[in-house]
Structure formats: structure tokens, C-alpha cells
Amino acid sequence: MREIFFPKRMWRPRGDLKRRYDVVIVGGGSHGLATAYYLAKHHGVKDVCILERSYIGSGASGRNTTIIRANYRTPEGAAFYRESVRLYERLSSELDFNLMFSQHGHLTLAHSDRGLVVAQERAEVNKLLGIRSEVIGPDRIRELCPELDLSDKPAYPILGALYHPPGGIIRHDAVVWAYARGADRLGVEIHPYTEVTGFERSGDRIVAVETTRGRVECGQVVSATAGWSSLVGKLAGLRLPITTHILQAFVTEPLKPFLDVIIVSSQLHVYVSQTDRGEFLIGAEIEPYTTYKSTGTLSFLEYSARHALELFPQLEKTKVLRTWTGLCDLSPDYSPILGKTEIENFHVSAGWGTYGFKAAPIVGVTLAELVATQKTPALIAPFALERFYTDTLVSELAAAAVSH
Amino acid sequence: MRLPPQPRERIDRSQRILFTFDGKVVGGYAGDTIGSALFAHGQRIFSRSFKYHRPRGLLCCSGHCPNCLMTVDGVPNVRVCVEPIRDGAVVEPQNVWGSLERDVLSITDKIGGPFTPVGFYYRTMIRPRRLWPVYEKVLRNLAGLGRLRKDGAGHTRYDVEHRRARVLVVGGGEAGRAAALAAAALGPDVVLVDETADLVGHELEGVEVLAPARALGIWEGGLVPVVAGSVLHRFRAERIVVAAGALDQPLVFPGNDLVGVMLPGGVRRLVRDFAIAPGSRAVVIAAGEEDLEIAGELREVGVAVPEVVDLTSTPARRIEAHGRKGRVAAVSVDGRKVDCDLVVASAGRQPAYSLLAQAGARVEYDESRGIFVPTNLPAGVEAVGSVTGEDCVTVDPVRTTKGAGGDKCFVCVCEDVTTKDIARAIDEGFDSIELAKRYTTVTMGPCQGKLCQLASIRLYAQATGVGEAAVGTTTARPPWAPVELGVLAGRHFEPARRTSVHFRHEEAGARMMWAGPWKRPYAYGERPEDEVRAVHDSLGVIDVSTLGKILVEGPEAADLLERLYPNRFGDLRPGRIRYGVLTSDAGRIMDDGTVARLADDLYYVTTTSTGADSVTAWFEWWNAVWGYDAEIVNVTGALAALNLAGPRAREALGRLVDDPDVVSAESFRYLDAKALVVAGVPCLALRIGFVGELGYELHFPSPAGEHVWDRLVAEGARPFGLEPQRVLRLEKGHIIVGQDTDSESNLLSAGMQWLPKMDKDDFVGKLALEHFAERPERERLVGFRMEEDVLPVEGAQIVVEGRPAGRVTSARRSEAVGGVIGLAWLPPDRAEEGTRFEVRVDRRLVGARVAHGPFYDPAGERMRA
Ligand SMILES: Cc1cc2nc3c(=O)[nH]c(=O)nc-3n(C[C@H](O)[C@H](O)[C@H](O)COP(=O)(O)OP(=O)(O)OC[C@H]3O[C@@H](n4cnc5c(N)ncnc54)[C@H](O)[C@@H]3O)c2cc1C
Ligand code: FES
């Protein structure tokens, strides 16, 4: 509140790079910034710098559709995201920045028998883990979202839904800025417009990081580069089982409150929410082809519009304001790749596909713990890169494909 | 009040049109827009601004700003300055509490300032946490412009047209017209689109004119969608010529948003097109000849113009507008105050480059002219006229940032962002234009930067001292102008596949459900169990035409299948059938079905109902890699398939073939495939037993679907649907791929260790299966019986020590077995026959026991009978 009348800088202006840092974090997105913040906050590790090729939040963190939820399918996944949602619920006050976490509930619609079974399974796993989640029928859906077309007119009538009351959306940039401010105030250095171009290795260790602004020696390295993970991994000599795709989204002109809950339909490949600013935020699945080219497609706009209108015919005259794309780093089992790698002091947060924003706080907490203690926290052990060698995958396909 | 007839006016004074505005009747002429008619009627305040609820009036009159957004016939956010007038339209102001003239919320403008600086919402309402939902509700209600009707389901008919053109010219100004005419002189198929109605009256020989119509962007492969009314034209053109012109740039000074401060283009339109005098006493502050000429034009129609300020000759000026009740009353220029009711203010014209930038062009700053110009145009795209920067120049739009009266200086009228906000953002550390955009939301409103991008970049450059070129522009994001979802969606069309017997199911009262892309009968009555009983006791028939059906033919067909499947198919004798499962490279189960060998070089493969296309693609892909001499043909749609099952199946089928002997137990054995003529229709008959009784799957040309169905039903076969089939197959312990398996399931853990032939040289997934065999198993798929008569949901969790340890994938109540049976994934150490485990059903743990093997007719005597 004070800062309303006495504005203060959010972070220091970018300074020169030092010769060495205990921890170098590559990627100034939500994950990199959160990791830095918790390193300083929980472990007193403050000799940390964040290297970001562009401005902070320029990657997927500033482009995502901010769905935050915990109703995953596997016990490993659900328990992990549950902790993240809990952290998010307290984050505005922890960081003293209003992140506008709008928890009005999340509905995954089922338009088929199969859809219902998948919903049931998720609900059952969730309930056991203490996550509020249940399968509801059309009558209850109507109470929560009277605007939805629940008649049998649509091609795919709605049979039921997985309802997850704590699900919500948040102001993504605010999360990035609040973590950046928090980290900066604890002494972490943030270096925007500083791209990592290579790593100097000595055996199984990284000794220095090369950047467009010179060379920096490092104790440990964290790569939190999402859509660029496999490229940054390659610079370090690490292969990651990741393909990179684009995901597109669009917003409409702002309108008065119409829709409180988030509506997701995997069958129609579309999801719709309304932000606190009043814009409808509409997105779809990732594009099936791999690319780093961030040009969107008209066909995306066309099919998303079509499917959004299947759910909400009232939006027919609502106007699309802008569309954009972001990169998504997809792992084979739709679960993240988190923690140690075969390079001793190089740790990753990757494989986030279309769902990593919700994980930022818990990734920050657990990776910071890993970096500070060198021990992998139990919560993230199932997501180790090693699982692709031991073939112990954690399949979230059924819960992550369109649901983000 | 209208001016005397103007030479190029668009109104037809002989045709009056009436509509209502805020409950009162307003009249205009044909050719008017709702906005022009309202203005002529005396309306000056058209909207209230987003944040401060300041009164706003017409600014651009070209559909590019937020100032004239109203609700028309229940549709919010309509730009009335370009919305054609129509009889009986119901026009209402939006986003006001009270009325346009007196909006209660304008209090935020008076006292809110200090409390609501840029980003104030990030700094407040944080504690206590439980109050946030309350604050949020208030915020949500304050935000948003118009209100959507909750029941207002759309009835507009939208259409899509696919168009080709040799040359597509976007923009019908002088340069665009010239380019179109030049192109037309060289050949046919030239299309000119323009978003205004200004082209009326121009001779454009050989050019197809589409107007008013808007090109939304230049997308993949030079695709240009053009919206004309409710039709989306998807253009592919050999050459795309962008002649989008330039956009008037507002000046930034205190009070620059007052009603009556307008852009030259808007003023011109009111006079020229609608014969309206936009004011009675005007001050013109502009740069460049063309914009200054507006003074003369205004005088010509009787508007007094006491002051004209040419910003190019006198660069540094302090400008400030003074208002009364939100309307401009005077303007001071360097301290000299001039009374007026209209201020035509412009910093010049900036090329409207966003279509080009979005198509991939670079945008560079031209220091000398103060504009951003597009360069490096992508192949096939050209630019002509003002969009290239021709005749464009801007002066520094930022004149004064603080007035004596302290009125706000708006950089962005859409989002109510002031110069103070920008300065504050920079001080707070948001020191790049992309960060600032996100923090202040400048350029993110309905105009998408058309009117505020340049000014905000200029302000940034000044404040940070780095220069415009270094500040750069923000990414151009399509569409060029807001576009209705409906027009993008086109006409609604969602295909569903139906089998050739579909209408028989409907006639029989079947409840239809989606099964992948197909519509299939769930059951024919309220009691699926009756249908189950019919199959067990007598005779049933189910339409299985949805099964994927693939012919694999050629000298090396056997080699191909041997390598695709973990099973062996090379040794399958012609006339015999074998169950097959396809695995991915990673050894995961992909699909299953039967494979019948019809001849040495011909196999007939069936897949799951959803797998037909993906399995065909999979076969083709691998065959392309391996290069076997084999052809793959997907015949799914060409053939119908009916499964006749039950103890009476043989007898019934015997009556429909010429010689009942061909279906005798000896000549047509279990897992035989045979060509038969059934009810006069040549069929491929497969003797298989998915539902556990004596059964024949008849495959035959689709057109005969209803005929064969009718004859089978006439023989006493009771139609059964998917639900009874699920019960029947579960009684046999048969899995359904995708239901009992997921993307991680493999053959070993799914209890089919017998299936893969690991001594084969190679098959897809072999390596992975070898690995699975070496590693400890994680889980296993087994059958189970519930101890009590409770039915767990599919997906129910198996709980060990309070934690999820496994899951139920299928469960049904079976009369034949007597109890609730199912399939479940369990930890290997709990998968032994008879092991007890607990399933969570409705908050309670219920006991169940592992039961291997089929529940019904374990020896399989009935299906082999
Ligand atoms: C359109 C869209 C919608 C989405 N919707 C959701 C959603 O609803 N819910 C959800 O939970 N998730 C969603 N996601 C996914 C989510 O946004 C990401 O998984 C998440 O933001 C990843 O965060 P990050 O901090 O790891 O990555 P990023 O924010 O991408 O940060 C990585 C950073 O690394 C930087 N970088 C890359 N290479 C280098 C280098 N060599 N040197 C220096 N810096 C480098 C990049 O510039 C970037 O800033 C969505 C994604 C997209 C694209
Ligand atoms: S005045 Fe209508 S859009 Fe500008």
C-alpha cells in the first residue's frame, strides 16, 4: 500500500556481471526467478545471478493463459501440483504484491463416456490426496456456469464435468515481477538482455558460462529455459527428450463479468476463462508440429472460435483483440523433467509443455532446496531425467493435453 | 443539424431512418452511421473511459479508437462511428453508472488519482487474504466495457469463401487504387479491399472491389482473411499489395482526451461524408500540409477557425486544453488561451505497418521523419503509398505533460494511461517498452496501439535517453482490427460418422452416444442387462461397422505384419484368424484387433473403432521405411460389420446361407475366416468370440447393411448396444485398449506375456519389451470381484495404507457371473489370485479379490461350441 504514495524501484538497474557466482540461473521466467528467490530466502544463498536473453518474463511466463490447478491424474503429479497451488494461495501476501489469483473453480467438461471415466479417475486420485475435485452432472454445472450451452443441441452435448473448486487464473506478469523484486531485494542479480551462448566444461562439471556479455564462472547452474531447454541443454552437452512446439491463444475485448469459472473441453480442444480485466482468454492444444517460429496460424483462430462458440454461442459477436504464440517444451509423458542431470552441477527445470506456469512456486522451492543441499526433495524425485533411462514414466497425457 | 449538401456526402437525405438511443428516438439518413446520426442529433459524449470514467466523444471516426463503443441491439462494444444506421436499432451507452452525461463512477477521475496510479491493484487488496474475493468482485464489475447478454444465442449466418486472386490490394486510398488499376491493366483477377465505404463513386475498371471489408492479417503461406459483413473471404493471392495508408497520431497534452478534441481524419469524415459541422469554433494544431488544410475546409463550411498552429514550423509549444463538463471549452497555446469547441490535434501520420510487420517485415525508425517504417518485406508482399512512409511525418507528439490545471495527459485513451503513469513505470524499473506495455497496459486496449504506440515509444525514448530506434516497437499481433468470433468460426459444422445401419438403430429406439468420431447405440432400451441375457441365452446382433478394417496385400504382406506386430503372423494359415496387439517403439500398447489371413498374400486386419486412421497411418509409415512389397488399403467405410452372437447363432446363420453345412461346427471352426453368401450378400465371416458366446462377425459391402441387419433380426437376433457388449466382454476378461490400458501400458504388465514372440528377429517395440522384462514390474492388470454388491466407478482408486496404489479401469455388475466384476491395475505383489485389496467407493473402502482368467465360461467352451 505504501508504495502507492511512495513509489520504489522494483529492482535495481542491471549492473555489470561479476567474475563468478555461486549459482547461475539461466532463464528469467517464473521458474528461474522463483528458484533464485527461494535460494536466497530459504537457504541464504545470495550469490546468485539470473541470465535472461530478453526481458524478464519474455518467454512462456509472459504468454501463458495462467490456469492454476492441482487436479492431475497420477498421484505423483497431483501431489506435486497440490503443493504449488497451496504456495500460490499465499504468494500475494508472501511477496507483498497482488497477483490477482482468481480462484473461481475449474471445470473439465466430458462430452463422452470416455471423458467421464477419465474425469472420474482424476477425481478419485485427487480426493485421496486431499485435493478438492469431483465429477458433477449437468444440473450442478448449470448452477456453476448458467451461461454454458447444456442442451443437446451442440454436436457434443455435455454429459458431466470434473469440478475443481481451487482452480483459477492469475496475473502472470505480476508473478514474474513479484519474484524478481523479491529476489532482487534479497541480493540476487538479475541480468536481462544477457544470453547464454555456451558452457565451459571440465569433465562432468560446468566451470563457466559464456554469455553475450562475457564469461562468468559458476558453482552450480540451473537451466530454467522452458521452450529453449533442449537448446540450452545442448550447449552444455546434455540431451533432453523434449520436442518444442508452439501453443497459441487469444483474448477478446473486455466485457463485464459473464463467466466466473474456467471451462476446459478436451473433446473440443478449447478452454475459456474471463480475466479480471474482463477479457475472454481462449486457447487450444499445442500445434502438432515442432517449431521455434512464433508466427501463429489463422486456422488456430478459426477452430478455436468455432469450438468456443459451441460452448458459448452468446460470444458470437464478441471480438478477438489479439492473438499470440509461445513455445512449449513437451516431454514424452507430459510430466516435467526436474532436478539433477548427468552433469554434476547442472540442474534443469524443463518439459513443461503447456502446464508449467502453475508449478513455478513449487519448482522454485524444490530446486532451491536441491541446489542448496544437493539432495533431491522427495516431491520431485519421480520427475528426474533418469526416468527416461529406467523407463519409469509418469503419464499425465489424460490430464494435461488440453487442460494446461 | 446538417450542412448544405456536400459534394461527396454519403447520406441520402430523402430517406429518413429512425432508431432509439438510450430510450429516445433519433433520426438519421440512409448512408449515415449510427455515430454520425447521433452526432448530427447533438450527442457529443459517446462513452465513458475505461478507468476514470471520463466522458469521451468521437475521435477518429474510422473505427480505430475506443471512444464510440456502445451496445447496439444487445451486442456490446460496437463502434458506432462505422456501424451503418438501421431502422429500429436499439442503441445504448455502456460502462456507465447513471448516464453518459452523469456517470457516478467519474468520481475515480476526481479523487481517485492519487490512489489509483498505474499498477495500483498490484499494491493493494493483499491483506487480509480472505477479503480478496470481495475486492475482486468489485474490480471485475468495474472492469470490462459492454455487457454481454447471457441468453443472446447467436443467430447470424456466417459463411466462409475460399478465394484466389492474382493481385490482392489491401487499402483503397490513392496508392491502393492506382496499384489495383495498374494490375488490372495487365490481367484479370485483381481484388481491392478497403475497410471504409469511401470507394463509392470511384471508377475501377477491371477491379473487383470488396468494401467495406477488412484484411485481418497475412498468415501462413500468404493467406489473407478478409471480413466483409458476416462472410470471411480466405484469399490466396500471387501478389499481395498492402496500401494500408497511415494513421493520424494524437497529440499528448493536458486535457487531450476532452470531448471535442479530434483527429483530422475524423473531422474530415464528418464534414465530407455526413455533412456535419463538428464544431462552431475550431483550433487546428497539426503538422504537415494535408492536416493543416483542414482549417480551410472547416472555414469553407462555416466553422470559425481563430487559430492554426503548424507544429512543423514551431516545434516547441505548450498546449493545454480546458474543459467544461468534459467538453473542450478553450485551448491555450504557449499561454495564449483561445475559446473553442473543437480542437483538431494531430502529431502527423504514422504508417499503418502492422499488417506488414505481422507478415514478417522488419520495422525501423526513421529519425528524420519521426516515424516507424516497414522494411524487408516478405516474398510476395509489396507495399505502396503512405504505408511505406511516403508523405508521412510526425512531430514529437508529446507537447506538455503537466498543465496548470493539472488535467491528465493521455498517452493511451483505451486504457486511460497517462504520461505520469509511464514516467512512474520507468522510475519503478519497468525500463523496456515490452515491460512497460505489460505494466501500464499501454497499447493493449481495443486500438491495439494504433493511436498510442508511437507516443509511448517517444516518451520512453525521452525518459530513458536511449532513442526511439533502441526502444523499438512491441511485437505486432494480429488481427489488424478486432474481429467477431462468429465470422472466424464460420458456419457451424461438426461431422459425425454413422454406419450404414444407423437408422435401424434409431428406429429401434436406441440411445445413441459418441464413440470416437462415430455415433453408436448405447443400448436399445432402459435395461441393457436384458440385451446381455439375450446374447447368453439365445441370440443377439451388434453393429460393429465402426471397427477399423484394413487390407494388407502383396508378396511381402506377411513380412510387414510380422515386423509390425509382436505376434507371429507368417505362420498363420489362410482361412485362420489370430488376435493381435500393436505396440509403439516404446513397447506401449497402441491398438488391438483381429488379423485374418485370407490368402498367402492377403490379410484382413481389424482395429478398434477409434484406431482405424491412426493404424493405417502407422502401417503406411513403417512400410515406407521398410519398403516391403505390400499394399495397405483402409476399407473401414466401405464395409459394414455385424456380430451375430449367442447359442443360436449357428442355426440362425444356417438358415441364411444356401447350404447350412458350410457353417457346421466342423467346417467353420472357432477362429476360422470364411467367404459366405448371407441373405444373398457376399460376406467375409469371422468366427470370433469377443462377447464370449458362439459368434460370427460378418463383413460385407456397406450398402447391404440394412438388408443383412433386417434378415438377422428376422431370424430372432436381438439388437444389443455398446453397454451390453461391455458387460459381455468384461465377463470374458477382454480388455478395451484405451480404457483398460493407457499410454504407459505394456503387454507384459497387461497380462499378455504370451503374446509377444521374443524370438522373432525384430518387431516394433521389441527392444523396449526386452527392457521391461529385465526391470521390476511397476503394476499389473488383473481381474477382480467385489466382495459386496457395490459398483465402483471406473477410475476408482485402490488404497493401500491410505495412499493410492492402483486403479479400477472397468467394473460392471454381471448377472451371469453373479456379482460385481472388473479389471484393475495393482502393484505386482498384490496381483496374485485371491489377494484381497480395498477399493474406495463413495468415501468408504470396500473389499475385493483378485480373480485371474475369464469370469464367465473360463474354458471358453461356449464360444468354441
Ligand atoms: C500460450 C501458452 C499458454 C499456456 N497456458 C498455461 C496455463 O494455462 N497454465 C500453466 O500452468 N502453464 C501454461 N503454459 C505453460 C507455461 O507458460 C510454461 O510452462 C511456464 O511459463 C514455464 O516457465 P519458465 O519460467 O520455465 O519458462 P519461460 O517463462 O519460458 O522462461 C524461460 C526463459 O529463458 C530464457 N532463455 C532461453 N534461452 C536462453 C539463453 N540461452 N540464455 C538466457 N536466457 C535464455 C527465455 O528468454 C525465457 O525468458 C502455457 C504456455 C503457453 C505458450
Ligand atoms: S470514433 Fe469510432 S472508433 Fe474512433
mmCIF file with all atom_site columns, C-alpha atoms and ligand atoms in Angstrom, chain B residues 35 46 57-69 78-82 262-263 266 451, ligand 2:
data_model
loop_
_atom_site.group_PDB
_atom_site.id
_atom_site.type_symbol
_atom_site.label_atom_id
_atom_site.label_alt_id
_atom_site.label_comp_id
_atom_site.label_asym_id
_atom_site.label_entity_id
_atom_site.label_seq_id
_atom_site.pdbx_PDB_ins_code
_atom_site.Cartn_x
_atom_site.Cartn_y
_atom_site.Cartn_z
_atom_site.occupancy
_atom_site.B_iso_or_equiv
_atom_site.pdbx_formal_charge
_atom_site.auth_seq_id
_atom_site.auth_comp_id
_atom_site.auth_asym_id
_atom_site.auth_atom_id
_atom_site.pdbx_PDB_model_num
ATOM   1  C  CA  . GLY B 1 35  ? -22.365 7.607  -34.804 1.00 0.00 ? 35  GLY B CA  1
ATOM   2  C  CA  . PHE B 1 46  ? -20.281 8.817  -26.727 1.00 0.00 ? 46  PHE B CA  1
ATOM   3  C  CA  . GLY B 1 57  ? -16.505 11.770 -27.825 1.00 0.00 ? 57  GLY B CA  1
ATOM   4  C  CA  . LEU B 1 58  ? -15.805 10.965 -31.440 1.00 0.00 ? 58  LEU B CA  1
ATOM   5  C  CA  . LEU B 1 59  ? -12.081 10.983 -32.089 1.00 0.00 ? 59  LEU B CA  1
ATOM   6  C  CA  . CYS B 1 60  ? -11.118 9.130  -35.254 1.00 0.00 ? 60  CYS B CA  1
ATOM   7  C  CA  . CYS B 1 61  ? -14.445 8.308  -36.903 1.00 0.00 ? 61  CYS B CA  1
ATOM   8  C  CA  . SER B 1 62  ? -12.782 5.388  -38.579 1.00 0.00 ? 62  SER B CA  1
ATOM   9  C  CA  . GLY B 1 63  ? -13.323 2.544  -36.169 1.00 0.00 ? 63  GLY B CA  1
ATOM   10 C  CA  . HIS B 1 64  ? -9.839  2.609  -34.684 1.00 0.00 ? 64  HIS B CA  1
ATOM   11 C  CA  . CYS B 1 65  ? -10.262 4.031  -31.216 1.00 0.00 ? 65  CYS B CA  1
ATOM   12 C  CA  . PRO B 1 66  ? -12.331 3.102  -28.144 1.00 0.00 ? 66  PRO B CA  1
ATOM   13 C  CA  . ASN B 1 67  ? -14.275 6.347  -27.925 1.00 0.00 ? 67  ASN B CA  1
ATOM   14 C  CA  . CYS B 1 68  ? -17.551 5.429  -29.558 1.00 0.00 ? 68  CYS B CA  1
ATOM   15 C  CA  . LEU B 1 69  ? -18.130 1.943  -28.171 1.00 0.00 ? 69  LEU B CA  1
ATOM   16 C  CA  . VAL B 1 78  ? -19.900 -1.767 -31.291 1.00 0.00 ? 78  VAL B CA  1
ATOM   17 C  CA  . ARG B 1 79  ? -18.007 1.156  -32.811 1.00 0.00 ? 79  ARG B CA  1
ATOM   18 C  CA  . VAL B 1 80  ? -20.956 3.297  -33.764 1.00 0.00 ? 80  VAL B CA  1
ATOM   19 C  CA  . CYS B 1 81  ? -18.916 5.692  -35.910 1.00 0.00 ? 81  CYS B CA  1
ATOM   20 C  CA  . VAL B 1 82  ? -18.633 2.978  -38.535 1.00 0.00 ? 82  VAL B CA  1
ATOM   21 C  CA  . MET B 1 262 ? -10.463 15.210 -32.591 1.00 0.00 ? 262 MET B CA  1
ATOM   22 C  CA  . LEU B 1 263 ? -8.115  13.818 -35.175 1.00 0.00 ? 263 LEU B CA  1
ATOM   23 C  CA  . GLY B 1 266 ? -12.351 12.136 -38.084 1.00 0.00 ? 266 GLY B CA  1
ATOM   24 C  CA  . LEU B 1 451 ? -3.075  5.547  -31.599 1.00 0.00 ? 451 LEU B CA  1
HETATM 25 S  S1  . FES C 2 .   ? -14.578 7.437  -33.022 1.00 0.00 ? 2   FES C S1  1
HETATM 26 FE FE1 . FES C 2 .   ? -15.381 5.494  -33.501 1.00 0.00 ? 2   FES C FE1 1
HETATM 27 S  S2  . FES C 2 .   ? -13.653 4.308  -33.390 1.00 0.00 ? 2   FES C S2  1
HETATM 28 FE FE2 . FES C 2 .   ? -12.801 6.243  -33.107 1.00 0.00 ? 2   FES C FE2 1
#
